[in-house]
CSV table of C-alpha atoms in Angstrom, one decimal:
chain,number,residue,atom,x,y,z
A,1,GLN,CA,-0.5,0.0,0.0
A,2,LYS,CA,1.5,3.3,-1.5
A,3,GLU,CA,1.8,5.8,1.9
A,4,VAL,CA,0.5,9.2,1.4
A,5,GLU,CA,1.2,12.2,3.5
A,6,GLN,CA,-0.6,15.1,4.5
A,7,ASN,CA,-0.7,17.6,7.3
A,8,SER,CA,-3.8,17.3,8.9
A,9,GLY,CA,-4.2,21.1,9.5
A,10,PRO,CA,-6.5,22.6,9.7
A,11,LEU,CA,-5.0,25.2,7.1
A,12,SER,CA,-6.4,29.0,8.1
A,13,VAL,CA,-5.3,31.9,5.7
A,14,PRO,CA,-7.5,35.4,4.7
A,15,GLU,CA,-8.7,36.0,1.7
A,16,GLY,CA,-7.7,36.9,-1.0
A,17,ALA,CA,-4.4,34.6,0.2
A,18,ILE,CA,-2.0,32.0,-1.3
A,19,ALA,CA,-3.0,28.6,0.2
A,20,SER,CA,-0.1,26.3,0.3
A,21,LEU,CA,-0.8,22.0,1.2
A,22,ASN,CA,1.8,19.5,1.0
A,23,CYS,CA,2.2,16.0,0.0
A,24,THR,CA,4.2,13.7,0.4
A,25,TYR,CA,4.3,9.9,-1.1
A,26,SER,CA,6.1,6.5,-0.3
A,27,ASP,CA,5.6,4.9,-3.4
A,28,ARG,CA,9.0,5.1,-6.1
A,29,GLY,CA,7.4,4.0,-9.0
A,30,SER,CA,4.1,6.0,-8.6
A,31,GLN,CA,2.9,8.1,-12.2
A,32,SER,CA,0.5,10.1,-12.0
A,33,PHE,CA,-0.2,12.5,-8.9
A,34,PHE,CA,-4.2,14.4,-7.8
A,35,TRP,CA,-5.5,16.8,-6.1
A,36,TYR,CA,-9.1,16.8,-4.5
A,37,ARG,CA,-11.2,19.1,-2.4
A,38,GLN,CA,-14.3,17.8,-0.7
A,39,TYR,CA,-16.3,20.0,1.4
A,40,SER,CA,-18.0,18.5,4.9
A,41,GLY,CA,-20.1,16.2,4.3
A,42,LYS,CA,-19.9,16.1,0.4
A,43,SER,CA,-17.5,13.7,-1.7
A,44,PRO,CA,-13.9,14.6,-3.6
A,45,GLU,CA,-14.1,16.7,-6.2
A,46,LEU,CA,-11.0,16.4,-9.1
A,47,ILE,CA,-9.5,20.1,-9.3
A,48,MET,CA,-6.2,18.6,-10.2
A,49,PHE,CA,-4.0,16.1,-11.9
A,50,ILE,CA,0.1,16.4,-13.0
A,51,TYR,CA,2.0,13.6,-14.0
A,52,SER,CA,4.9,15.4,-15.2
A,53,ASN,CA,8.1,16.6,-12.7
A,54,GLY,CA,7.0,20.8,-12.9
A,55,ASP,CA,4.2,22.4,-11.9
A,56,LYS,CA,0.5,23.1,-14.2
A,57,GLU,CA,-1.3,26.2,-13.2
A,58,ASP,CA,-5.7,26.1,-13.6
A,59,GLY,CA,-7.0,29.1,-12.8
A,60,ARG,CA,-6.0,29.8,-9.4
A,61,PHE,CA,-4.9,26.8,-9.0
A,62,THR,CA,-1.3,25.4,-9.3
A,63,ALA,CA,0.1,22.1,-8.5
A,64,GLN,CA,4.2,21.6,-8.3
A,65,LEU,CA,5.5,17.7,-9.1
A,66,ASN,CA,9.2,17.0,-7.9
A,67,LYS,CA,9.3,12.5,-7.9
A,68,ALA,CA,12.9,13.1,-7.1
A,69,SER,CA,11.7,14.3,-3.5
A,70,GLN,CA,8.6,12.5,-3.5
A,71,TYR,CA,7.0,15.8,-3.2
A,72,VAL,CA,4.0,16.9,-5.4
A,73,SER,CA,2.3,21.0,-3.4
A,74,LEU,CA,-0.7,22.2,-4.6
A,75,LEU,CA,-1.2,26.7,-4.1
A,76,ILE,CA,-4.9,28.4,-4.6
A,77,ARG,CA,-4.2,31.7,-5.2
A,78,ASP,CA,-6.7,34.5,-4.1
A,79,SER,CA,-8.0,32.1,-1.9
A,80,GLN,CA,-11.9,32.4,-1.5
A,81,PRO,CA,-13.9,31.8,1.8
A,82,SER,CA,-15.4,29.1,-1.6
A,83,ASP,CA,-11.9,27.1,-1.9
A,84,SER,CA,-13.3,26.4,2.4
A,85,ALA,CA,-12.8,22.9,2.5
A,86,THR,CA,-10.7,19.9,3.2
A,87,TYR,CA,-7.8,19.0,-0.3
A,88,LEU,CA,-7.2,15.0,-0.8
A,89,CYS,CA,-3.8,13.7,-2.5
A,90,ALA,CA,-3.8,10.4,-3.9
A,91,VAL,CA,-1.5,9.5,-6.2
A,92,SER,CA,-1.1,6.9,-8.7
A,93,GLY,CA,0.8,3.8,-10.4
A,94,ASP,CA,-1.8,1.4,-11.9
A,95,TYR,CA,-5.5,1.8,-11.3
A,96,LYS,CA,-5.4,2.4,-7.5
A,97,LEU,CA,-5.1,6.1,-5.3
A,98,SER,CA,-3.7,5.8,-2.5
A,99,PHE,CA,-4.8,8.7,-0.8
A,100,GLY,CA,-3.9,11.4,2.0
A,101,ALA,CA,-6.0,11.9,4.8
A,102,GLY,CA,-6.8,15.6,3.5
A,103,THR,CA,-5.9,18.7,4.9
A,104,THR,CA,-8.3,21.0,6.2
A,105,VAL,CA,-8.3,24.2,4.7
A,106,THR,CA,-10.8,27.7,6.2
A,107,VAL,CA,-10.3,31.2,4.2
A,108,ARG,CA,-11.6,33.5,6.6
A,109,ALA,CA,-13.4,36.4,4.9
B,1,ASP,CA,-25.1,15.1,-18.1
B,2,ALA,CA,-22.7,12.2,-17.9
B,3,MET,CA,-22.8,11.5,-13.7
B,4,VAL,CA,-21.7,9.3,-11.1
B,5,ILE,CA,-24.9,8.9,-9.1
B,6,GLN,CA,-25.5,6.6,-5.4
B,7,ASN,CA,-28.1,5.6,-3.5
B,8,PRO,CA,-29.6,5.5,-1.4
B,9,ARG,CA,-28.2,9.1,0.4
B,10,TYR,CA,-29.2,8.2,3.4
B,11,GLN,CA,-29.0,5.0,5.1
B,12,VAL,CA,-29.9,3.5,8.0
B,13,THR,CA,-29.9,-0.2,9.4
B,14,GLN,CA,-29.0,-2.4,12.6
B,15,PHE,CA,-26.7,-4.1,13.7
B,16,GLY,CA,-26.6,-7.3,11.9
B,17,LYS,CA,-28.9,-6.7,8.9
B,18,PRO,CA,-28.1,-7.0,5.7
B,19,VAL,CA,-27.9,-3.1,3.4
B,20,THR,CA,-27.6,-3.3,-0.3
B,21,LEU,CA,-25.9,0.2,-1.2
B,22,SER,CA,-26.5,0.5,-5.6
B,23,CYS,CA,-23.7,3.3,-7.7
B,24,SER,CA,-25.0,4.0,-11.5
B,25,GLN,CA,-22.9,5.8,-14.2
B,26,THR,CA,-24.0,7.8,-17.5
B,27,LEU,CA,-19.8,8.1,-18.2
B,28,ASN,CA,-19.2,4.5,-20.5
B,29,HIS,CA,-16.5,4.3,-17.9
B,30,ASN,CA,-15.4,0.7,-17.9
B,31,VAL,CA,-13.7,0.1,-14.0
B,32,MET,CA,-15.8,1.1,-11.0
B,33,TYR,CA,-14.2,1.1,-7.3
B,34,TRP,CA,-16.8,1.5,-3.9
B,35,TYR,CA,-13.9,3.1,-0.7
B,36,GLN,CA,-15.4,3.7,2.2
B,37,GLN,CA,-14.5,6.9,4.7
B,38,LYS,CA,-14.8,7.2,7.9
B,39,SER,CA,-14.6,11.1,9.6
B,40,SER,CA,-11.0,12.9,9.2
B,41,GLN,CA,-9.8,10.3,7.5
B,42,ALA,CA,-8.9,9.0,3.7
B,43,PRO,CA,-11.2,7.0,1.9
B,44,LYS,CA,-10.7,3.3,1.7
B,45,LEU,CA,-10.9,1.0,-1.0
B,46,LEU,CA,-12.5,-2.2,-0.8
B,47,PHE,CA,-12.3,-3.1,-4.1
B,48,HIS,CA,-12.5,-2.5,-7.8
B,49,TYR,CA,-14.0,-2.9,-11.0
B,50,TYR,CA,-12.3,-3.2,-14.7
B,51,ASP,CA,-15.1,-4.7,-16.7
B,52,LYS,CA,-16.0,-8.0,-14.8
B,53,ASP,CA,-13.0,-8.5,-13.9
B,54,PHE,CA,-13.0,-8.5,-9.3
B,55,ASN,CA,-10.3,-6.7,-7.4
B,56,ASN,CA,-10.2,-7.1,-4.2
B,57,GLU,CA,-8.3,-5.2,-1.7
B,58,ALA,CA,-6.5,-7.8,1.1
B,59,ASP,CA,-7.6,-5.7,3.7
B,60,THR,CA,-12.2,-6.5,2.6
B,61,PRO,CA,-13.3,-8.0,5.5
B,62,ASP,CA,-15.9,-10.5,3.5
B,63,ASN,CA,-18.7,-9.1,5.5
B,64,PHE,CA,-17.8,-6.6,1.9
B,65,GLN,CA,-18.5,-7.9,-0.8
B,66,SER,CA,-19.7,-6.8,-4.4
B,67,ARG,CA,-22.1,-7.9,-7.5
B,68,ARG,CA,-21.4,-5.2,-11.4
B,69,PRO,CA,-24.1,-6.9,-13.2
B,70,ASN,CA,-23.8,-4.7,-16.3
B,71,THR,CA,-21.2,-1.8,-17.1
B,72,SER,CA,-23.4,0.5,-15.7
B,73,PHE,CA,-24.1,-0.1,-12.2
B,74,CYS,CA,-22.8,-1.7,-8.9
B,75,PHE,CA,-23.5,-3.5,-5.9
B,76,LEU,CA,-22.4,-3.1,-2.7
B,77,ASP,CA,-23.7,-5.8,-0.5
B,78,ILE,CA,-23.2,-5.2,3.0
B,79,ARG,CA,-23.2,-9.1,4.4
B,80,SER,CA,-23.4,-8.4,8.4
B,81,PRO,CA,-23.3,-5.0,9.5
B,82,GLY,CA,-21.3,-3.9,12.5
B,83,LEU,CA,-21.4,-0.1,14.7
B,84,GLY,CA,-17.9,-0.7,13.0
B,85,ASP,CA,-18.7,-0.4,9.7
B,86,ALA,CA,-21.4,3.2,10.1
B,87,ALA,CA,-19.2,5.2,7.9
B,88,MET,CA,-20.0,6.2,3.8
B,89,TYR,CA,-19.4,5.0,1.0
B,90,LEU,CA,-18.3,5.9,-2.4
B,91,CYS,CA,-18.6,4.6,-5.5
B,92,ALA,CA,-16.5,6.0,-7.6
B,93,THR,CA,-15.5,5.4,-12.1
B,94,SER,CA,-12.9,6.1,-14.5
B,95,SER,CA,-12.3,5.0,-18.0
B,96,SER,CA,-9.0,2.1,-19.0
B,97,GLY,CA,-7.8,5.4,-21.1
B,98,ARG,CA,-7.9,7.5,-18.3
B,99,ALA,CA,-7.5,5.4,-15.4
B,100,HIS,CA,-6.3,7.3,-13.6
B,101,GLU,CA,-8.1,10.2,-13.0
B,102,GLN,CA,-10.9,8.9,-11.0
B,103,TYR,CA,-14.9,10.5,-10.2
B,104,PHE,CA,-16.7,10.1,-7.3
B,105,GLY,CA,-20.6,9.8,-7.1
B,106,PRO,CA,-21.9,11.6,-4.2
B,107,GLY,CA,-22.3,8.7,-1.9
B,108,THR,CA,-24.7,7.2,0.6
B,109,ARG,CA,-23.7,8.3,4.5
B,110,LEU,CA,-24.6,5.1,6.2
B,111,THR,CA,-25.9,4.5,9.6
B,112,VAL,CA,-25.6,0.4,11.8
B,113,THR,CA,-27.8,1.3,14.8
């Protein structure tokens, strides 16, 4: 079983600030990396995926991957109250995902 | 809109009384997954189907079974629910062409009394 570690938080940021979330993984053979957003009582929603080293930007979200360091991160720019949720990091090397326990983000208005 | 649907959204069952949760999808994805998620924990994969091939996780209790009668539907059967089985049950799908991207249904919240 792949291990995926995240800081549980909560991470509290003021509205308009950058939220930075980190994730490390144990399996060097992992090939695909995902960030899911999960609102309280709801199911996970895929917001970003990244396969190659470097940065990938999508709107206010930027995913960063460093396979040598086995590290993946998510930046949320111009944080909004609607970004308040738990963010799950997930890692895959086959058809299965291994999830971290998630980082809870609270954006203060 | 193409989607993953789970029924019921909330299920209450008694200790030891069998329960079935259902999942359907209109995405025409060939891979379907069942996860269990407890409060403040990561989703835990129970099993998945790659087409008709069933793949059980080694640590999934025998109390949990699954059926996939066709591409669109998948069922989770809990034969004798215990109090520890109270959780959110999530169905997800993916396409073998993009197998790593999984899309989740809204989940079924199971309560065991």
